[in-house]
mmCIF file of N, CA and C in Angstrom:
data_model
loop_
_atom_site.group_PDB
_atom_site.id
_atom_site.type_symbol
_atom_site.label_atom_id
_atom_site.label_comp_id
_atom_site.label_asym_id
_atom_site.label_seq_id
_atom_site.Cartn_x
_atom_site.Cartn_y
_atom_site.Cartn_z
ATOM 1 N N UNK A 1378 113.528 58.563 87.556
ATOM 2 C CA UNK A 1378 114.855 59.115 87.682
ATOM 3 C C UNK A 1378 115.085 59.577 89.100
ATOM 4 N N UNK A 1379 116.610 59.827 89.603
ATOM 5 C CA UNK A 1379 116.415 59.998 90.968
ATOM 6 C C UNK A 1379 116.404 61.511 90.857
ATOM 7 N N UNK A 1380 115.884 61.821 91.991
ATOM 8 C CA UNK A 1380 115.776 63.361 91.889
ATOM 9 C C UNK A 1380 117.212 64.498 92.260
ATOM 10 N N UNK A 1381 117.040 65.236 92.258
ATOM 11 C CA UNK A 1381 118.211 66.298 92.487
ATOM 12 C C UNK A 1381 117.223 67.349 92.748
ATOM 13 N N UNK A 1382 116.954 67.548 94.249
ATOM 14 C CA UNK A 1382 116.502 68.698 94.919
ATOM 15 C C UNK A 1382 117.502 70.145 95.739
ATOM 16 N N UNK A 1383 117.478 71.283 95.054
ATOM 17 C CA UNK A 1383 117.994 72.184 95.707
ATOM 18 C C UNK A 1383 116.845 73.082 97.040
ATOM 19 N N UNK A 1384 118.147 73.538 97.739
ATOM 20 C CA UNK A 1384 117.374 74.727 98.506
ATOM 21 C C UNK A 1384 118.620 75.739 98.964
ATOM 22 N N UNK A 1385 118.040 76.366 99.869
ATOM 23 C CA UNK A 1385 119.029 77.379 100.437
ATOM 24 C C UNK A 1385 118.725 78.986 99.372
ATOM 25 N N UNK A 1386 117.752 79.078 98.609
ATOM 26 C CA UNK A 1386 117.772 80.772 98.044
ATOM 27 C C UNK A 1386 116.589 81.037 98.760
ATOM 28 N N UNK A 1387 116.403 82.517 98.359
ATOM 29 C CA UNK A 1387 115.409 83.149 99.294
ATOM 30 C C UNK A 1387 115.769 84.782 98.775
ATOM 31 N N UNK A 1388 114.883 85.878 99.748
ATOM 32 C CA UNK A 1388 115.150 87.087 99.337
ATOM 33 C C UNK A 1388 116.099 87.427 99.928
ATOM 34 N N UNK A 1389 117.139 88.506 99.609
ATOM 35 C CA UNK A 1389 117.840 89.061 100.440
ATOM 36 C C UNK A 1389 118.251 90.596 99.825
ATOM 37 N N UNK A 1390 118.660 91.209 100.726
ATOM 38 C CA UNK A 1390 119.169 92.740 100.617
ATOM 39 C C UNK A 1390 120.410 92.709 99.766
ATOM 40 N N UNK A 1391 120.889 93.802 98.800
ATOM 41 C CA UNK A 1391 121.749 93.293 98.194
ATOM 42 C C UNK A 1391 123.252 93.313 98.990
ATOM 43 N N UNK A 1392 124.349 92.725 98.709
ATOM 44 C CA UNK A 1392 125.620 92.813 99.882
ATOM 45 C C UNK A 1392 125.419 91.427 100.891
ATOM 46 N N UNK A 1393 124.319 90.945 100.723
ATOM 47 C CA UNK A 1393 124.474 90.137 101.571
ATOM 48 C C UNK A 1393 124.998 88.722 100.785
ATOM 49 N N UNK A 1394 124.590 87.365 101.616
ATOM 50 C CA UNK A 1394 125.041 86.074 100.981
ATOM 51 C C UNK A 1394 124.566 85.229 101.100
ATOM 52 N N UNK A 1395 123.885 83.844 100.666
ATOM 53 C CA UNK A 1395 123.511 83.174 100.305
ATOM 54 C C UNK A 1395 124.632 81.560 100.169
ATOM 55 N N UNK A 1396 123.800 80.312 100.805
ATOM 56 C CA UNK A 1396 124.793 79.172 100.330
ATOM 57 C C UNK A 1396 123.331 78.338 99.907
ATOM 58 N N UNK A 1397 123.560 77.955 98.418
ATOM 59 C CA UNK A 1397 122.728 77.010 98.162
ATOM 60 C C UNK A 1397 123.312 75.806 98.011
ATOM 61 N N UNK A 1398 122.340 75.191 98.443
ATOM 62 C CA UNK A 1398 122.599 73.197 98.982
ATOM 63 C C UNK A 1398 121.730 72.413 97.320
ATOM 64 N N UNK A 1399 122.484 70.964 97.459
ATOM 65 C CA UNK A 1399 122.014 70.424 96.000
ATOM 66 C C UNK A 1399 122.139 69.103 96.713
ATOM 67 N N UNK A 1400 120.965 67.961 96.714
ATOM 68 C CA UNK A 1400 120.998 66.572 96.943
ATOM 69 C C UNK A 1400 120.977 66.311 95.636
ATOM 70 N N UNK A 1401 122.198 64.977 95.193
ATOM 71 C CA UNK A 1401 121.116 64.081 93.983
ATOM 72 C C UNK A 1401 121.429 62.479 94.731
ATOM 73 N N UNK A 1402 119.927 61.971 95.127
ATOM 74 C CA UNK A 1402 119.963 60.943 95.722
ATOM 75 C C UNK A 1402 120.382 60.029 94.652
ATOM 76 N N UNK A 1403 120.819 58.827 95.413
ATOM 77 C CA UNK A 1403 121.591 57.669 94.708
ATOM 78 C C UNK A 1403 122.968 57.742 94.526
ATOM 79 N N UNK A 1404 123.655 56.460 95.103
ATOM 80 C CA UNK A 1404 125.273 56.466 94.897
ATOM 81 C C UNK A 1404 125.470 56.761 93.913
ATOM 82 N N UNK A 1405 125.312 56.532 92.697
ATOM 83 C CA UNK A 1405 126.015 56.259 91.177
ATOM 84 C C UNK A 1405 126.480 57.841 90.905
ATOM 85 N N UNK A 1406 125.733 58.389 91.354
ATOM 86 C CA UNK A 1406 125.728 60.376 91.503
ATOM 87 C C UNK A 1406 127.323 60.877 91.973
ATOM 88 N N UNK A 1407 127.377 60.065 93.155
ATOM 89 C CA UNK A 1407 128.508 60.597 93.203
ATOM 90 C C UNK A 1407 129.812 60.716 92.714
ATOM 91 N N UNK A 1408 129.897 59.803 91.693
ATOM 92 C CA UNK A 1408 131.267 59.687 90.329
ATOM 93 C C UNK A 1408 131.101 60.718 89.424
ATOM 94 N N UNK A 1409 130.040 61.405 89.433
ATOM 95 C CA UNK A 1409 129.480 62.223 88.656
ATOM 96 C C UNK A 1409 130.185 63.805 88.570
ATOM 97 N N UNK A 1410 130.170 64.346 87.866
ATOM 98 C CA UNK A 1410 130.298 66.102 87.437
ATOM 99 C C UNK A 1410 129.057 66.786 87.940
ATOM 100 N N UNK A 1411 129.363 67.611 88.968
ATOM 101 C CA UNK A 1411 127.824 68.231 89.111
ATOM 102 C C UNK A 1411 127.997 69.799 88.750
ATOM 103 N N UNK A 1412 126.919 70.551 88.511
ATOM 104 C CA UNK A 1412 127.264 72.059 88.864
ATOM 105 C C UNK A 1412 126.198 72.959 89.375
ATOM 106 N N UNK A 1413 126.027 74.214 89.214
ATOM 107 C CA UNK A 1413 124.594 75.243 89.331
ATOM 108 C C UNK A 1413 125.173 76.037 88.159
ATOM 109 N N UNK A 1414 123.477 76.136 87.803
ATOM 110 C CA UNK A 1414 123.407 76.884 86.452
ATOM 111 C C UNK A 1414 122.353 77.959 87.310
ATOM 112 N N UNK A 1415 122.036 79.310 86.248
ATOM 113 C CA UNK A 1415 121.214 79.479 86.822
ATOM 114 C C UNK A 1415 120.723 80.900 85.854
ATOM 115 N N UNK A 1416 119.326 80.916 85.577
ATOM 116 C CA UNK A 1416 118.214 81.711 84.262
ATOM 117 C C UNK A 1416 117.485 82.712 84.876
ATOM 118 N N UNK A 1417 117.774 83.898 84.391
ATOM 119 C CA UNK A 1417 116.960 85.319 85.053
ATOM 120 C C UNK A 1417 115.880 85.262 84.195
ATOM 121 N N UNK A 1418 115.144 86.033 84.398
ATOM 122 C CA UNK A 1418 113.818 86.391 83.628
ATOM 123 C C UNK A 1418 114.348 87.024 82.041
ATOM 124 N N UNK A 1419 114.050 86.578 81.531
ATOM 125 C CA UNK A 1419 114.369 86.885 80.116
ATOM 126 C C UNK A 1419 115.443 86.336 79.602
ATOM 127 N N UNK A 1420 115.903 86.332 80.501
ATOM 128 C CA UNK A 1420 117.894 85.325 79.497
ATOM 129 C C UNK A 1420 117.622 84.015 79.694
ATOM 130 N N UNK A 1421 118.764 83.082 78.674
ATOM 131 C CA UNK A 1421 118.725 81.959 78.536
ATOM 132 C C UNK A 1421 119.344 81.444 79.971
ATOM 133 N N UNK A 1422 119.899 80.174 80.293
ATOM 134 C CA UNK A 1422 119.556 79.536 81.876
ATOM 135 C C UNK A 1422 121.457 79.674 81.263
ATOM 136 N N UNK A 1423 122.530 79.918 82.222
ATOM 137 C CA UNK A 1423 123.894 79.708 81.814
ATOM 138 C C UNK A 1423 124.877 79.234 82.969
ATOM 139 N N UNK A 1424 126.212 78.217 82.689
ATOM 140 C CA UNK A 1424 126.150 77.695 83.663
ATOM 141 C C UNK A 1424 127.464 78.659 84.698
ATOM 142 N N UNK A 1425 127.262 78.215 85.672
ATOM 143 C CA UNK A 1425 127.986 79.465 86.770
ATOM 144 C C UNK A 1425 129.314 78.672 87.331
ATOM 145 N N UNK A 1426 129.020 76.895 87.511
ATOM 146 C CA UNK A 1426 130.424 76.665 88.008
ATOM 147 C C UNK A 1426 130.163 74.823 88.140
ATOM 148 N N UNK A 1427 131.075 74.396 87.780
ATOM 149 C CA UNK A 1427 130.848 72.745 87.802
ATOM 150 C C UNK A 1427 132.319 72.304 88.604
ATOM 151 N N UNK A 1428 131.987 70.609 89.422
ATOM 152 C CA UNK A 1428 132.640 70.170 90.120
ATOM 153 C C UNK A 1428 132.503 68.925 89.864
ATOM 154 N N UNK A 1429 134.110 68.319 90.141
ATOM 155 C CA UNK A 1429 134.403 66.203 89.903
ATOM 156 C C UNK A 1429 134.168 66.682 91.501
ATOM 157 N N UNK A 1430 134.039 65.002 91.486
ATOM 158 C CA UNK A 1430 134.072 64.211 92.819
ATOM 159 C C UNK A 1430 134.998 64.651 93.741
ATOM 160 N N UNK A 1431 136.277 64.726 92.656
ATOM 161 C CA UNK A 1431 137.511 64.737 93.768
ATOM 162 C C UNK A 1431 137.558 66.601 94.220
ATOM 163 N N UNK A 1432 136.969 67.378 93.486
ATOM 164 C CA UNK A 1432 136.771 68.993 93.888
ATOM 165 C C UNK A 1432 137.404 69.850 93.060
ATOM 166 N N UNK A 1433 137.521 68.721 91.814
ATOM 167 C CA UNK A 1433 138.095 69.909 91.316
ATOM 168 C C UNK A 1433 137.102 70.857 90.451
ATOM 169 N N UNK A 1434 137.628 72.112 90.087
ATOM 170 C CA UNK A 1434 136.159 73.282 89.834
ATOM 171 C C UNK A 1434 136.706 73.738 88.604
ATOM 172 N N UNK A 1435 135.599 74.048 88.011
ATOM 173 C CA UNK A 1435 135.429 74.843 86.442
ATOM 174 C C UNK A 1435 134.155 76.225 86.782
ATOM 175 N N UNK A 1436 134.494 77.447 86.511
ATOM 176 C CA UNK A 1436 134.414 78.524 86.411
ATOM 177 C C UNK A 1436 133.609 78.943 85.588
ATOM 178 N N UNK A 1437 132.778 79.576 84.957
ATOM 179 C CA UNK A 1437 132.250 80.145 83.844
ATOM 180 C C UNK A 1437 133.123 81.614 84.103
ATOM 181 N N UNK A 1438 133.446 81.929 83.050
ATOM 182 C CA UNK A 1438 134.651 83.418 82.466
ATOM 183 C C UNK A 1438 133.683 84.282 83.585
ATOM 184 N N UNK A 1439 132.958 84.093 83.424
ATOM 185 C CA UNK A 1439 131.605 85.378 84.457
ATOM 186 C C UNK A 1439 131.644 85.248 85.393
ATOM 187 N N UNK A 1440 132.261 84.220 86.418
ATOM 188 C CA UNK A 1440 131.914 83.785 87.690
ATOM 189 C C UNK A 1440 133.019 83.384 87.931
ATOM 190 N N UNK A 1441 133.989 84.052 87.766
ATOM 191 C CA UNK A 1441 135.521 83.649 88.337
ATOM 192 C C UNK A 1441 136.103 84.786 89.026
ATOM 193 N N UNK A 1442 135.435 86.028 89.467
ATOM 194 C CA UNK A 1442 135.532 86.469 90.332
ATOM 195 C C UNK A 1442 135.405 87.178 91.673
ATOM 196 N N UNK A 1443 135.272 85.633 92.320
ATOM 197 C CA UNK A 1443 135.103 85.378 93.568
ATOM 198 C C UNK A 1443 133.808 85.456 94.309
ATOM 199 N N UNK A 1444 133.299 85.314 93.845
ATOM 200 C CA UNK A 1444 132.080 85.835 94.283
ATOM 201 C C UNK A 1444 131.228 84.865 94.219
ATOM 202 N N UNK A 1445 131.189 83.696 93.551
ATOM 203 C CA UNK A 1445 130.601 82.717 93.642
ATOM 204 C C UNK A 1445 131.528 81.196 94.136
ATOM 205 N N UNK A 1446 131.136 80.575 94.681
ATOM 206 C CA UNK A 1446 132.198 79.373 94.973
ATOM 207 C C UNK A 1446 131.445 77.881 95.288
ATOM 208 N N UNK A 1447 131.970 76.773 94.234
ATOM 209 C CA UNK A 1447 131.115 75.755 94.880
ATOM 210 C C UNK A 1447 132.079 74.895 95.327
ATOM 211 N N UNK A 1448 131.316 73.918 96.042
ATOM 212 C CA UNK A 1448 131.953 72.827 96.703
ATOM 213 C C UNK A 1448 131.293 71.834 96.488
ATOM 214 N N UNK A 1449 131.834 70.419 97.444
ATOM 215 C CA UNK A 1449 131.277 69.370 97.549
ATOM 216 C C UNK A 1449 131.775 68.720 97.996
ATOM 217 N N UNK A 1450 130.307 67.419 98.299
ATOM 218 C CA UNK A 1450 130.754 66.251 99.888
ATOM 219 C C UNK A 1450 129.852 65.228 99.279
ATOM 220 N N UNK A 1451 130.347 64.617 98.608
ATOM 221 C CA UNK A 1451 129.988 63.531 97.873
ATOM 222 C C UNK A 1451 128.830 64.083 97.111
ATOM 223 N N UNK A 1452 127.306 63.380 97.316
ATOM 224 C CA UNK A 1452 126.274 63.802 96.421
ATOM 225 C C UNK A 1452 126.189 64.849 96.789
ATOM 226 N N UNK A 1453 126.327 66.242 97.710
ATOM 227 C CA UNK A 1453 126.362 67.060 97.835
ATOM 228 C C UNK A 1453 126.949 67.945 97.726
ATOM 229 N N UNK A 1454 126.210 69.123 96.489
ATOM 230 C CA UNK A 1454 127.090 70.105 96.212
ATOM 231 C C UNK A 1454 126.756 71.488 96.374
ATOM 232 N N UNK A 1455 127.262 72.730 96.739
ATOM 233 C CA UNK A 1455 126.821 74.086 97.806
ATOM 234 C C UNK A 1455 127.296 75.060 96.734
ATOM 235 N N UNK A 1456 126.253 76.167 96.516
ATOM 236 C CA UNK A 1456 126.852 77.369 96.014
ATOM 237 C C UNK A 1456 127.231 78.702 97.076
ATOM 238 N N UNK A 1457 128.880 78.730 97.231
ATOM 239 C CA UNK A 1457 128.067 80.150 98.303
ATOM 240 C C UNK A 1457 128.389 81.491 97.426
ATOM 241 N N UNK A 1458 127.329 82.296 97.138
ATOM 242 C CA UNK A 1458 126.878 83.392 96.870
ATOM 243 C C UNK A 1458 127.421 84.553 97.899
ATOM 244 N N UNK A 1459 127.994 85.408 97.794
ATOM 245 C CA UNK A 1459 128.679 86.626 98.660
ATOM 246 C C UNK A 1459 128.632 87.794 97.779
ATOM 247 N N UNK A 1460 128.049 88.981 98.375
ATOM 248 C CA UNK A 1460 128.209 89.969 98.365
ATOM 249 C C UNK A 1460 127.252 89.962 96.582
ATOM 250 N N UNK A 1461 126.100 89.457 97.251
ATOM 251 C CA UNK A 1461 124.990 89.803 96.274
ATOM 252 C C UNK A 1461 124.640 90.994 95.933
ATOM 253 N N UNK A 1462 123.961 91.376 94.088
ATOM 254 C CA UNK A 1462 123.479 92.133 93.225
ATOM 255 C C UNK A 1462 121.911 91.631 92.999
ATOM 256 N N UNK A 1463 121.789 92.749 92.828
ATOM 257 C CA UNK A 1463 120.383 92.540 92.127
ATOM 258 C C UNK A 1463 120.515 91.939 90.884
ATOM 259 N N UNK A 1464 121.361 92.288 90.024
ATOM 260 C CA UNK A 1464 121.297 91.300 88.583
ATOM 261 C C UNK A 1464 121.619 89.788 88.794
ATOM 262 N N UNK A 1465 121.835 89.277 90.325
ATOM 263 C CA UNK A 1465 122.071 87.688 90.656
ATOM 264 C C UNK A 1465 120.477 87.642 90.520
ATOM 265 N N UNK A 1466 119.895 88.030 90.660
ATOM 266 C CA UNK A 1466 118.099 87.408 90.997
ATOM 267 C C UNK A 1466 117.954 86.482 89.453
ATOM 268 N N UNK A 1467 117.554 85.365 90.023
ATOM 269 C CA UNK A 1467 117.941 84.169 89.159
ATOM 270 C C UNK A 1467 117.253 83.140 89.834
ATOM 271 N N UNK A 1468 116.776 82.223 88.890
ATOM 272 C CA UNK A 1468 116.390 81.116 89.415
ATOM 273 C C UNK A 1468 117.529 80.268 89.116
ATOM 274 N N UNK A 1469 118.463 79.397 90.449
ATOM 275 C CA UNK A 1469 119.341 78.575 90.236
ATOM 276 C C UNK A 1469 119.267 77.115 90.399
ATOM 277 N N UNK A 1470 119.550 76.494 89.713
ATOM 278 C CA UNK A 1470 119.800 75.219 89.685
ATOM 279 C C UNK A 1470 120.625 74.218 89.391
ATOM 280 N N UNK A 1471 120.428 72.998 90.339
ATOM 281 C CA UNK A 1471 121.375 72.167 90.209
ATOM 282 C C UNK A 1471 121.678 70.928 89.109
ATOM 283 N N UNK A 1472 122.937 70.531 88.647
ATOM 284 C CA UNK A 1472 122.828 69.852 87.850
ATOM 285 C C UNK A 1472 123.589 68.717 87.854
ATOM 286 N N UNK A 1473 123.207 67.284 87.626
ATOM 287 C CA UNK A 1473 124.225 66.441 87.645
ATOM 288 C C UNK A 1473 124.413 65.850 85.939
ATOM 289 N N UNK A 1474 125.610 65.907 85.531
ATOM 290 C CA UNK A 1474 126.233 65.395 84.183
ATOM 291 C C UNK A 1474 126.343 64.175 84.065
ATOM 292 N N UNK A 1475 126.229 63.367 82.763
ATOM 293 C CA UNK A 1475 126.084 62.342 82.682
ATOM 294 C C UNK A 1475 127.777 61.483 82.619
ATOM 295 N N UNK A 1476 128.834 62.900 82.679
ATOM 296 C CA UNK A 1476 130.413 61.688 82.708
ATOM 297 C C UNK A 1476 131.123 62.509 84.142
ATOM 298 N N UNK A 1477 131.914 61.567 84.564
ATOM 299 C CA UNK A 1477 132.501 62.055 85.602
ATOM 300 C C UNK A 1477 133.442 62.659 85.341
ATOM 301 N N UNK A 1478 133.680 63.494 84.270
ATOM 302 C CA UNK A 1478 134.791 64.577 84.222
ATOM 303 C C UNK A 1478 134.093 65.639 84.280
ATOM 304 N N UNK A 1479 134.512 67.130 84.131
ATOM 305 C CA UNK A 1479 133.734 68.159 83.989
ATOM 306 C C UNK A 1479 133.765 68.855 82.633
ATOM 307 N N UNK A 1480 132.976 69.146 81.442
ATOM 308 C CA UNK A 1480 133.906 69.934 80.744
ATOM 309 C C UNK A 1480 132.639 70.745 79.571
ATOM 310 N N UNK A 1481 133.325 71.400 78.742
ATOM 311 C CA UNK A 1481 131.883 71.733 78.328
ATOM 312 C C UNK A 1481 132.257 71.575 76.246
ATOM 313 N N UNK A 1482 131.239 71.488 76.071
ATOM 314 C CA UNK A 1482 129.484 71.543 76.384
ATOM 315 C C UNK A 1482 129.331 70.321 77.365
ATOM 316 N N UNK A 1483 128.137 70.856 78.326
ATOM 317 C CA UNK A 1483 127.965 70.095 79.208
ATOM 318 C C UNK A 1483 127.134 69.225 78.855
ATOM 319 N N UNK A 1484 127.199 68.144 79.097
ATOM 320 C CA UNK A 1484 126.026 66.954 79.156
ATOM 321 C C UNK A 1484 124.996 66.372 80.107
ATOM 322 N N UNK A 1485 123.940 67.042 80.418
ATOM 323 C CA UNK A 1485 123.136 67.125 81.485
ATOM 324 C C UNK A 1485 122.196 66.115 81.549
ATOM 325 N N UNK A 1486 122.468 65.248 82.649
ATOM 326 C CA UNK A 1486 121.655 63.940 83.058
ATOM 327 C C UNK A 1486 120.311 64.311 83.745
ATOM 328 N N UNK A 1487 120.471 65.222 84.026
ATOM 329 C CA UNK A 1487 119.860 65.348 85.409
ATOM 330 C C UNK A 1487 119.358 66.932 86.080
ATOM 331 N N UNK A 1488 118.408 67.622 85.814
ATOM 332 C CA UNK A 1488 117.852 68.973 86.615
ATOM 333 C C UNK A 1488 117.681 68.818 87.936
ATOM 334 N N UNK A 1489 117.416 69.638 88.105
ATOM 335 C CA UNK A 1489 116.994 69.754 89.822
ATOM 336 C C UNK A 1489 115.431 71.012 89.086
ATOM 337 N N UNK A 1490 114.913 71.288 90.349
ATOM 338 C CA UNK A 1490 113.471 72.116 89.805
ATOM 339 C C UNK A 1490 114.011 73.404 90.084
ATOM 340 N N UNK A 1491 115.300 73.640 90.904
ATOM 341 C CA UNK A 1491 115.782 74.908 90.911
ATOM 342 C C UNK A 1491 114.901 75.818 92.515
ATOM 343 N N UNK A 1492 116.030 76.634 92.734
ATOM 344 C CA UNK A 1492 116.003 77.513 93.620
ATOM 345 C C UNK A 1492 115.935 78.811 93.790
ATOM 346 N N UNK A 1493 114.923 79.415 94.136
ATOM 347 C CA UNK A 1493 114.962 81.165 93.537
ATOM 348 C C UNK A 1493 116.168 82.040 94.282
ATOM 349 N N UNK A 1494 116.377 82.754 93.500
ATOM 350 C CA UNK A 1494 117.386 83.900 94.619
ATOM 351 C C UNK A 1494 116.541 85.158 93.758
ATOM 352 N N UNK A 1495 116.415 86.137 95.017
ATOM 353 C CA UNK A 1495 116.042 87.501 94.367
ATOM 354 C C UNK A 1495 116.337 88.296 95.313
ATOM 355 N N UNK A 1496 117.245 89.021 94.928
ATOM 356 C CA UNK A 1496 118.180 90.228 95.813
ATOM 357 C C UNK A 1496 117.208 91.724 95.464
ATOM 358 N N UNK A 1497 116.854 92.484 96.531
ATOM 359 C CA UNK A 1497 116.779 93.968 96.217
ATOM 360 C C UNK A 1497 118.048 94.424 96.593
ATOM 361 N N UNK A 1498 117.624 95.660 96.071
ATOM 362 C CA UNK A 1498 118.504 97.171 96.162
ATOM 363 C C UNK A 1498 118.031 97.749 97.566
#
């Protein structure tokens, strides 16, 4: 399968910000729905925000304000993270869907191995 590698998390102080980056190699990817999900220690993994090709974005009710924002440039898709919490400390990851619309329940083709974020206080 082709892979879908993230990066861009790391530690940070809380208030600060974060942009995580998502490859999924291979053209066919890019007709695709992608998003970042992303699973704290103990909770189930939930998804934070999905994107079509053409940009358009879907929200999770939790993450619609403002504070999280993705984008994208063909196979590439960016979370930027602003004005981080400690309850963001999460392992996030990227995901590509198996139809090129966005919608949910999602249909997931494709993981990435995921990217840590862990904010102190």
């Amino acid at each position: 399968q082709v892979p879908v590698v993230e990066s861009g998390g790391g530690s940070v102080q809380a208030g600060g910000s974060l942009r995580l980056s998502c490859v999924a190699s291979g053209y066919t990817y890019s007709r695709n729905c992608m998003g970042w999900f992303r699973q704290a220690p103990g909770k189930e993994r939930e998804m934070i925000a999905l994107i079509t090709r053409a940009g358009a974005t879907f929200y999770a009710v939790d993450f619609v304000k403002g504070r999280f924002t993705i984008s994208r440039d063909n196979n590439m898709v960016y979370l930027q993270i602003n004005s981080l919490k400690p309850e963001d400390t999460a392992m996030y990851y990227c995901a590509v869907d198996a139809r090129s619309y966005c919608g949910t329940p999602e249909r997931i083709q494709q993981w990435g191995q995921g990217t840590q974020v862990t904010v102190s206080s």
